[in-house]
CSV table of C-alpha atoms in Angstrom, one decimal:
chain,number,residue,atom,x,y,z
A,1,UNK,CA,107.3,-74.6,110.5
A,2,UNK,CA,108.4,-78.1,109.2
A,3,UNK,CA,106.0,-81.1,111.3
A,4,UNK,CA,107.1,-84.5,110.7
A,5,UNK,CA,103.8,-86.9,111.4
A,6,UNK,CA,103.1,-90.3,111.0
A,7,UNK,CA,99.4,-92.0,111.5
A,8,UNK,CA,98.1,-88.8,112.3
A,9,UNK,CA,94.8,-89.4,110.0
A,10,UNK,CA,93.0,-92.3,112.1
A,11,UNK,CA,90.0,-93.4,110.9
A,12,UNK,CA,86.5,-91.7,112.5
A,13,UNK,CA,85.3,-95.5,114.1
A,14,UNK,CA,88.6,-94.8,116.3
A,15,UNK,CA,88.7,-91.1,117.1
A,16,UNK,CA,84.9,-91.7,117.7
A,17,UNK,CA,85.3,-93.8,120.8
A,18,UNK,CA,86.1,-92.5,124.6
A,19,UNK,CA,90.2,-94.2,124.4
A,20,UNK,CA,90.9,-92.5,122.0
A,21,UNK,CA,90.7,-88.6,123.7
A,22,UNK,CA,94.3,-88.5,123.7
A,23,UNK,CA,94.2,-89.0,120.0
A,24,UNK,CA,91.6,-86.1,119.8
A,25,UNK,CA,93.6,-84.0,122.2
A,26,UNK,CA,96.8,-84.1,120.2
A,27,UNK,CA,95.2,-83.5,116.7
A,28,UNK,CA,93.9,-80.2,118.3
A,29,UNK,CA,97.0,-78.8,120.1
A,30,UNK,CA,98.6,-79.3,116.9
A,31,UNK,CA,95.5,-77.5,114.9
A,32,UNK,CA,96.7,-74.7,117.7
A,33,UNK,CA,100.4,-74.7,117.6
A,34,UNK,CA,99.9,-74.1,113.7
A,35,UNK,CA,97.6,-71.0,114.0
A,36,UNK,CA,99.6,-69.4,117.0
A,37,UNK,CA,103.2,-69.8,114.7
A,38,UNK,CA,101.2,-67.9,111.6
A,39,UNK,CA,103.6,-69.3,109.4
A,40,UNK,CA,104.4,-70.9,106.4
A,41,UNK,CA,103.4,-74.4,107.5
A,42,UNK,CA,104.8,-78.2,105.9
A,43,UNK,CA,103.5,-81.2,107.1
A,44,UNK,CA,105.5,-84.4,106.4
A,45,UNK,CA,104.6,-88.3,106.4
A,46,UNK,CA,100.8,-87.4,107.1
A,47,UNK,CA,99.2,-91.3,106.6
A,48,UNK,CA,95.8,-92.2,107.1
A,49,UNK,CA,96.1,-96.0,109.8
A,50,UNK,CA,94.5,-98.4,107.4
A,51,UNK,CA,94.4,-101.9,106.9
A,52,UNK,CA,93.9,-104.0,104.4
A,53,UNK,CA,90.2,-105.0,105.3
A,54,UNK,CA,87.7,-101.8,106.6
A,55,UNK,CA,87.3,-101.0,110.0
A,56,UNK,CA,84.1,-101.0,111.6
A,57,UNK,CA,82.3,-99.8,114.9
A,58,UNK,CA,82.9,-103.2,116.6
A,59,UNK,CA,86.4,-104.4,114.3
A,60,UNK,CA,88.9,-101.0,114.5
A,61,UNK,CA,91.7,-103.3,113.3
A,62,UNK,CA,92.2,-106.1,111.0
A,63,UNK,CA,95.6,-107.7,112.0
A,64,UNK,CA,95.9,-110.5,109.3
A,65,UNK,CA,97.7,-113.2,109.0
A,66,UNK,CA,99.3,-115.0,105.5
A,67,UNK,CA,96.6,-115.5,103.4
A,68,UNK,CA,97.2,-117.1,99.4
A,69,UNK,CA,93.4,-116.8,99.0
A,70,UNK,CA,92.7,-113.3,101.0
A,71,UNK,CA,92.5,-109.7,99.3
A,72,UNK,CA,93.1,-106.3,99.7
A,73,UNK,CA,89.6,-105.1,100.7
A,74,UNK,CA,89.6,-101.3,101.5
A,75,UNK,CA,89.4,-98.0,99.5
A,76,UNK,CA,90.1,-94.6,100.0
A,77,UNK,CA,86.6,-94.0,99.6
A,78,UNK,CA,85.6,-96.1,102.5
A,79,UNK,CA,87.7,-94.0,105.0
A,80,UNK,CA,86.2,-91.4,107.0
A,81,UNK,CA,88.4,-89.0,108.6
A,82,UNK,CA,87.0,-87.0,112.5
A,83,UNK,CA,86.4,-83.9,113.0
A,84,UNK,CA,89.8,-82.9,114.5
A,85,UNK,CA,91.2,-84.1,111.5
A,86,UNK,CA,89.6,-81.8,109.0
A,87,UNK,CA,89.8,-78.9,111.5
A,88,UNK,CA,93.3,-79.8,111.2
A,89,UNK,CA,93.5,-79.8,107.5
A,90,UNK,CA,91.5,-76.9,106.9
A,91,UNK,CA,94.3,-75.1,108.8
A,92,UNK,CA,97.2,-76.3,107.2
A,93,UNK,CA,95.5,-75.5,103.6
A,94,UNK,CA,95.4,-71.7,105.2
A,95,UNK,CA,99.4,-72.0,105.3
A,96,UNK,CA,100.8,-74.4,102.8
A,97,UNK,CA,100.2,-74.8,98.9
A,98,UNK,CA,100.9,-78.6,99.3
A,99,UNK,CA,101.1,-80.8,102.3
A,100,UNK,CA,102.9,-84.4,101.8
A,101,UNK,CA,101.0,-87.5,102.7
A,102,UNK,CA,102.9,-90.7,102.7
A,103,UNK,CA,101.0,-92.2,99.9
A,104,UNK,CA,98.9,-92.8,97.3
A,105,UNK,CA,96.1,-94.0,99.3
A,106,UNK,CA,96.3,-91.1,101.8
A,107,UNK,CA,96.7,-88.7,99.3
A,108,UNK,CA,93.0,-90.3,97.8
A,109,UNK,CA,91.7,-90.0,101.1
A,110,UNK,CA,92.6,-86.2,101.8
A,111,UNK,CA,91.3,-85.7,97.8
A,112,UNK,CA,87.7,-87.0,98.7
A,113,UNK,CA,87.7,-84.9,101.9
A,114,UNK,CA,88.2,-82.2,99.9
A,115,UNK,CA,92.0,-81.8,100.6
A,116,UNK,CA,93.2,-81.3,97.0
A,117,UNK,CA,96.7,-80.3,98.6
A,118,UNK,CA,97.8,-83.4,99.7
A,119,UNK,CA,100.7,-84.7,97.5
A,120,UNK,CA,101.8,-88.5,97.7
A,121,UNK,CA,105.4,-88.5,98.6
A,122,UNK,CA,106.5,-90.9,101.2
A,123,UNK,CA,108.9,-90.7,103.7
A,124,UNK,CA,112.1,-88.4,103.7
A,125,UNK,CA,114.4,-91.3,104.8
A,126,UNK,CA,114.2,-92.5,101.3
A,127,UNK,CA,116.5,-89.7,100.6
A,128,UNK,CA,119.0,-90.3,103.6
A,129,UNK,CA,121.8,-91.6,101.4
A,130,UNK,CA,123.3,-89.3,99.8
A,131,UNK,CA,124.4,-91.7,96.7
A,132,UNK,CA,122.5,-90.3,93.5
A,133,UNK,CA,122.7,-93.8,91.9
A,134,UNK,CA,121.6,-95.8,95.5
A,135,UNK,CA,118.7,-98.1,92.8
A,136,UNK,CA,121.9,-98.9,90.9
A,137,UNK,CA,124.0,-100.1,93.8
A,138,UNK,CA,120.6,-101.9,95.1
A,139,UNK,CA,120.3,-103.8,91.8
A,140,UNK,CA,124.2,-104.8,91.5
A,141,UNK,CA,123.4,-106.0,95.1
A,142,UNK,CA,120.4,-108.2,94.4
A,143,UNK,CA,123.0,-110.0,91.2
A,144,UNK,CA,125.2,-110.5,93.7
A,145,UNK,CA,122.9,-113.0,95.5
A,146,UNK,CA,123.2,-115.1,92.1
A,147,UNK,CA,127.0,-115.4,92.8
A,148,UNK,CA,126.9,-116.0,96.8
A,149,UNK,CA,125.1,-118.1,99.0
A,150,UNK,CA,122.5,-115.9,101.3
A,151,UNK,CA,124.3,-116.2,104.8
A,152,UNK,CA,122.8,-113.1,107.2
A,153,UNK,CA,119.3,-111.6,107.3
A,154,UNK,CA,118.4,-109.1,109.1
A,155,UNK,CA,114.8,-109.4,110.2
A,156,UNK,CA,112.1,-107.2,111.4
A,157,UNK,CA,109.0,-108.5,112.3
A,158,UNK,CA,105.7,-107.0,111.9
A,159,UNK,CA,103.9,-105.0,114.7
A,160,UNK,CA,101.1,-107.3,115.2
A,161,UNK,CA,101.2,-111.5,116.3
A,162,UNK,CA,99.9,-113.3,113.4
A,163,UNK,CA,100.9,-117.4,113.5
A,164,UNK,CA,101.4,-118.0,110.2
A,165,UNK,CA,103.1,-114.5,109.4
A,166,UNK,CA,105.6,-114.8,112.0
A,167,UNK,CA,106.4,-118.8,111.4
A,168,UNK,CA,107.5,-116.9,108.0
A,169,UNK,CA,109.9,-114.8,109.5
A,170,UNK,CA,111.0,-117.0,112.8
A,171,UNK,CA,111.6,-119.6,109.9
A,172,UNK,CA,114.4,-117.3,107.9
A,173,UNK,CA,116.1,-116.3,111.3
A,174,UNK,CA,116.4,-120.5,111.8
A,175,UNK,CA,117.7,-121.0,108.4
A,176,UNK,CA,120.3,-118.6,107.7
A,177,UNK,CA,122.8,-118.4,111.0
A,178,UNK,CA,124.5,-115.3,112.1
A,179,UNK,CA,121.1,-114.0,111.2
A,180,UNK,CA,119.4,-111.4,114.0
A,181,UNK,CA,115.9,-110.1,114.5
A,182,UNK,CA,116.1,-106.2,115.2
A,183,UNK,CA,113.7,-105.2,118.1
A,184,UNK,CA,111.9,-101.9,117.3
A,185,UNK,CA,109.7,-101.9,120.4
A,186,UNK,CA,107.8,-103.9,122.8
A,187,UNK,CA,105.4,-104.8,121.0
A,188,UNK,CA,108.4,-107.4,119.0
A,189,UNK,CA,108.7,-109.1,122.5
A,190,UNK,CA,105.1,-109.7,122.9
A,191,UNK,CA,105.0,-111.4,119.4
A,192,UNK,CA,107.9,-113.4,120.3
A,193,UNK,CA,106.5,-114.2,123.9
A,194,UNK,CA,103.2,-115.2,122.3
A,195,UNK,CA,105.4,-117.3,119.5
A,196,UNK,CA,107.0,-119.5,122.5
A,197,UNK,CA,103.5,-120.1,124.6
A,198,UNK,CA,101.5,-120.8,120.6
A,199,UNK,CA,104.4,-122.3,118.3
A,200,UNK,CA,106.8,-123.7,120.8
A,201,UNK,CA,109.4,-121.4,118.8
A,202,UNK,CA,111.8,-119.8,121.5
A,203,UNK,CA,114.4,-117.6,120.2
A,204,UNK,CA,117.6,-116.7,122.0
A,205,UNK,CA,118.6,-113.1,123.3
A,206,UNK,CA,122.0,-113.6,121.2
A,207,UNK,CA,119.5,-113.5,118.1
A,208,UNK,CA,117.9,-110.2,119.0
A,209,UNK,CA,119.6,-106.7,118.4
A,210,UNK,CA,118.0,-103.5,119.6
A,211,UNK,CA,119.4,-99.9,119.2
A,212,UNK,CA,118.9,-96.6,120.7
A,213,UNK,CA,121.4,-94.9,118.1
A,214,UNK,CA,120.2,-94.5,114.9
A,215,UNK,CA,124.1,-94.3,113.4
A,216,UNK,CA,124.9,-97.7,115.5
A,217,UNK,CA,122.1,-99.1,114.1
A,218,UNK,CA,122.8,-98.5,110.2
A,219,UNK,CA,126.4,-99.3,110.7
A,220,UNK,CA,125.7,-102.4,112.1
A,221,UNK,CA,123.1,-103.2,109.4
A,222,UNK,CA,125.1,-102.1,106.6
A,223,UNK,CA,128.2,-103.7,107.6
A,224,UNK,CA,126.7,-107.2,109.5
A,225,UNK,CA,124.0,-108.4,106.6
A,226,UNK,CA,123.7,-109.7,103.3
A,227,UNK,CA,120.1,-109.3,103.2
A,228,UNK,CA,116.8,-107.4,104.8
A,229,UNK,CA,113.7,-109.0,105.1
A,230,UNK,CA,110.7,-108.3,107.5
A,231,UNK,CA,107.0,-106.0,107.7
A,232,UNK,CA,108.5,-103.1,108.8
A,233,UNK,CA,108.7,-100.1,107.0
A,234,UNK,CA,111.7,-98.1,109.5
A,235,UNK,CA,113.6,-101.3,109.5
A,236,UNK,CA,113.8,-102.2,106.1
A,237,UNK,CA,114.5,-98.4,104.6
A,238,UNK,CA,117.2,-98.7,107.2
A,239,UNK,CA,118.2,-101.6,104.5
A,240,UNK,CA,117.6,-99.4,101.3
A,241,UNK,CA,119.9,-96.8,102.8
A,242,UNK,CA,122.8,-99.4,103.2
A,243,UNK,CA,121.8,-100.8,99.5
A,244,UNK,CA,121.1,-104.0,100.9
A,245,UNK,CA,118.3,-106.3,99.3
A,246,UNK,CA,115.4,-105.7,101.2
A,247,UNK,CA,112.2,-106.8,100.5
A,248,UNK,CA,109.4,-105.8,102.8
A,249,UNK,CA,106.0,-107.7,103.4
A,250,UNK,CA,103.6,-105.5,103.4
A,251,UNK,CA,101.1,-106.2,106.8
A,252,UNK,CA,98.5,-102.7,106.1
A,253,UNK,CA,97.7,-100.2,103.8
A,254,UNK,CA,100.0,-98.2,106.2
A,255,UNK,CA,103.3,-100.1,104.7
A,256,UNK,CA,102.0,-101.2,101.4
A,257,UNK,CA,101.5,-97.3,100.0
A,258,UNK,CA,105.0,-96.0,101.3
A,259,UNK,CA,106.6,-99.5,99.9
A,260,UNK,CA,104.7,-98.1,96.4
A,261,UNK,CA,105.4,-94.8,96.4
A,262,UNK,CA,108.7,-94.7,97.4
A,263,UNK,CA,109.4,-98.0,94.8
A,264,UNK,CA,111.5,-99.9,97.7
A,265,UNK,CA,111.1,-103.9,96.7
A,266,UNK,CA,107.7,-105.4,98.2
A,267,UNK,CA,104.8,-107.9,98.6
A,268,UNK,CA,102.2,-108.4,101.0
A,269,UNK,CA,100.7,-111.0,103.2
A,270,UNK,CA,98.3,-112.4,100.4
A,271,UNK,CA,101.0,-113.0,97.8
A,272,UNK,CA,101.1,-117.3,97.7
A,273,UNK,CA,105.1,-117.3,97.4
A,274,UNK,CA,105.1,-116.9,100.4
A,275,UNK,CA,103.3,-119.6,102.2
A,276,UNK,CA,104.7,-123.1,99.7
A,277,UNK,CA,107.9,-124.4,100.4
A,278,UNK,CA,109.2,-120.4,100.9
A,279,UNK,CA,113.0,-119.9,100.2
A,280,UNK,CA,114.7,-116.6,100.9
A,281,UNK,CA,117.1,-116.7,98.5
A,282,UNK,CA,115.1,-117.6,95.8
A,283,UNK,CA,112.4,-115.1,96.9
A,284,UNK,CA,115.2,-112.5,96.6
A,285,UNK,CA,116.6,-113.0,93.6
A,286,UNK,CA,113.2,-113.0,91.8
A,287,UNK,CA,112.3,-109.4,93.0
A,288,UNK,CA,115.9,-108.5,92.1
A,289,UNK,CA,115.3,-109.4,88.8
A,290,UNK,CA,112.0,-107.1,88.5
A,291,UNK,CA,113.6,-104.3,90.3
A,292,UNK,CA,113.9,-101.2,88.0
A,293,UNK,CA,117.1,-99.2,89.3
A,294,UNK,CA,116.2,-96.4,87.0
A,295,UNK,CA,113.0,-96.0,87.7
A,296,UNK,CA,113.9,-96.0,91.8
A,297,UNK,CA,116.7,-93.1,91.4
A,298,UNK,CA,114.6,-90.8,89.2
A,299,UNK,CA,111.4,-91.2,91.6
A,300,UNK,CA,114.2,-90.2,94.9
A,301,UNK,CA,115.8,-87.4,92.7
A,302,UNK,CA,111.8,-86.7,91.6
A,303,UNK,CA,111.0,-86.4,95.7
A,304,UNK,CA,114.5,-84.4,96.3
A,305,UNK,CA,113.2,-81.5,94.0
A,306,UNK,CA,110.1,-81.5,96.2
A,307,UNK,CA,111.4,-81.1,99.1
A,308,UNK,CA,113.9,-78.5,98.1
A,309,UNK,CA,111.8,-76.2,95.9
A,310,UNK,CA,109.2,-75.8,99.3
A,311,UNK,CA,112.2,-75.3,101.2
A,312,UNK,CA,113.7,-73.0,99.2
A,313,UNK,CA,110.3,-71.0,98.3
A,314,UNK,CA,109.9,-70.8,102.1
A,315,UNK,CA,113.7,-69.5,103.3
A,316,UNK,CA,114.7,-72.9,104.4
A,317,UNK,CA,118.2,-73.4,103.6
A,318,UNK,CA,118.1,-77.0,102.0
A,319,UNK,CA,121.1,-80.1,102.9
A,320,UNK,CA,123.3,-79.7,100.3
A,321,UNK,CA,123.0,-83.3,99.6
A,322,UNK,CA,119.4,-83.1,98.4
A,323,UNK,CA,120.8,-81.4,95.5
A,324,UNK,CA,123.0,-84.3,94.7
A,325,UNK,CA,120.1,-86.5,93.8
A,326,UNK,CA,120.2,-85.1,91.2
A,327,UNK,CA,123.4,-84.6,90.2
A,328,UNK,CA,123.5,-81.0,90.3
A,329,UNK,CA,124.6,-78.2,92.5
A,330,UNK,CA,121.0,-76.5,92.1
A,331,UNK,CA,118.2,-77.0,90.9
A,332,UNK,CA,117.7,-73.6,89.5
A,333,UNK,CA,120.5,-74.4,87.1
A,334,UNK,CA,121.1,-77.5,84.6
A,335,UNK,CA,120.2,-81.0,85.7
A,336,UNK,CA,122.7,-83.4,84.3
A,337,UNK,CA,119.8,-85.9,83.9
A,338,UNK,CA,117.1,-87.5,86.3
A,339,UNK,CA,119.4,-90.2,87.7
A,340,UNK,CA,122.5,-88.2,87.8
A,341,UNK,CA,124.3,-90.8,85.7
């Protein structure tokens, strides 16, 4: 049984108080559904909902804004899973030899719970495009902003309203024309509601794009863009998948360990480039130039073999593609080399 999960692993100060029984309630009819299958059991994207400063009994979440000065605060060893959670995990560990976390972070949390299991791998939509050399296309990309002016952007905000953070990106949607900001729920028309009362910033509907198909929505981002910018992590891998530049802007722990383990171009909301005299293009060009194509294909190829060899160990006939990572038909035979070049 194959669960894909998100922010399953909320922190205790949540799952502690009365709103969040639903949370509760859906930890343990999953803790169920996996002892009544009896089966061979993989969790995928398990991530712990942390932000970049603790939570505490009276502060759950720290929804920050831009800050040149302000720091990454939290540690693993300051988050506390619930109960349910480790009821949960202690299940899992009775029918999996690994289950993936979405990061490095998680992956520390579940180790100091006593959850040695937990393996850092990230999401599987880093391996949705099936080109083996998708880092080396990515970097050719990011030249090519040398040689052209920047013209489209495709934009995703962040989930939370933060004045500074959203001047940011409202700024690169003004700038560059033809550029759109993809809606990815409501909580994108809040922000921009709460823009137009605070900022005086109103945006036009011709600037906002919304899907409710996924192939509509990466063939108008692949073939619409020359760029992807924005604190979202769905959004922008829908970028890395058309090897468009992206960079993402990291809002939480939640973003800033996928962006890391899965090596996709990022920063965060404390990084001071962002908040003097910010230029996209520039911006772009300078995480081009640090962008390490080799390292990205080996780490997806790397990730590929994971998912294949539990698949494969468990009767779970693999997509074919997965073994094109690699450049090889199987990985029980010969790998022509980690990047498939």
């Amino acid at each position: 049984v194959i669960f894909p999960v998100a922010n399953i692993l909320g922190n205790r100060s949540l799952y502690d108080k009365d709103f969040a029984f639903n949370g509760r309630d859906m930890i343990r009819q999953t803790t169920i559904a996996i002892l009544a299958s009896d089966s061979p059991t993989l969790m995928l994207g398990m991530g712990s909902q942390a932000f970049f400063h603790p939570a505490t009994e009276d502060k759950l979440e720290f929804e920050l804004d831009l800050d040149p000065n302000g720091q990454i605060i939290s540690t693993p060893e300051m988050y506390k899973l619930h109960e349910v959670h480790l009821q949960l995990m202690n299940v899992i560990s009775q029918y999996t030899d690994s289950f993936f976390v979405r990061g490095s972070y998680t992956e520390k949390v579940c180790h100091n719970h006593g959850f040695q299991k937990a393996m850092a791998i990230g999401y599987p939509s880093l391996l949705i495009s099936p080109n083996p050399q998708l880092g080396v296309s990515l970097k050719s990309n990011f030249d090519k902003l040398r040689k052209k002016p920047l013209k489209r952007v495709a934009i995703n905000l962040p989930p939370y309203y933060a004045p500074k953070l959203i001047t940011l990106f409202l700024g690169v949607l003004q700038k560059y024309p033809g550029s759109k900001i993809i809606l990815q729920d409501n909580r994108d028309i809040k922000t921009l509601d709460k823009a137009k009362e605070e900022l005086g910033i109103e945006i036009p509907k011709s600037d906002l794009v919304y899907f409710y198909n996924v192939p509509e929505w990466h063939d108008y981002i692949c073939s619409k863009f020359d760029a992807v910018f924005g604190g979202r992590i769905h959004g922008s891998m829908m970028g890395i998948e058309c090897a468009l530049p992206t960079v993402i802007v990291a809002p939480d722990m939640r973003v800033l360990e996928l962006a890391k383990v899965m090596l996709i171009p990022h920063t965060d909301i404390f990084d001071p480039r962002l908040t003097s005299h910010f230029d996209l293009g520039s911006f772009l060009t300078e995480v081009g130039d640090n962008f390490d194509a080799l390292a990205f294909d080996t780490n997806r190829c790397q990730a590929a073999r994971v998912y294949v060899e539990w698949m494969e160990k468990h009767n779970v006939p693999p997509n074919p593609a997965l073994y094109k990572l690699c450049g090889t038909s199987s990985y029980r035979g010969n790998i022509v080399n980690e990047t498939g070049r």
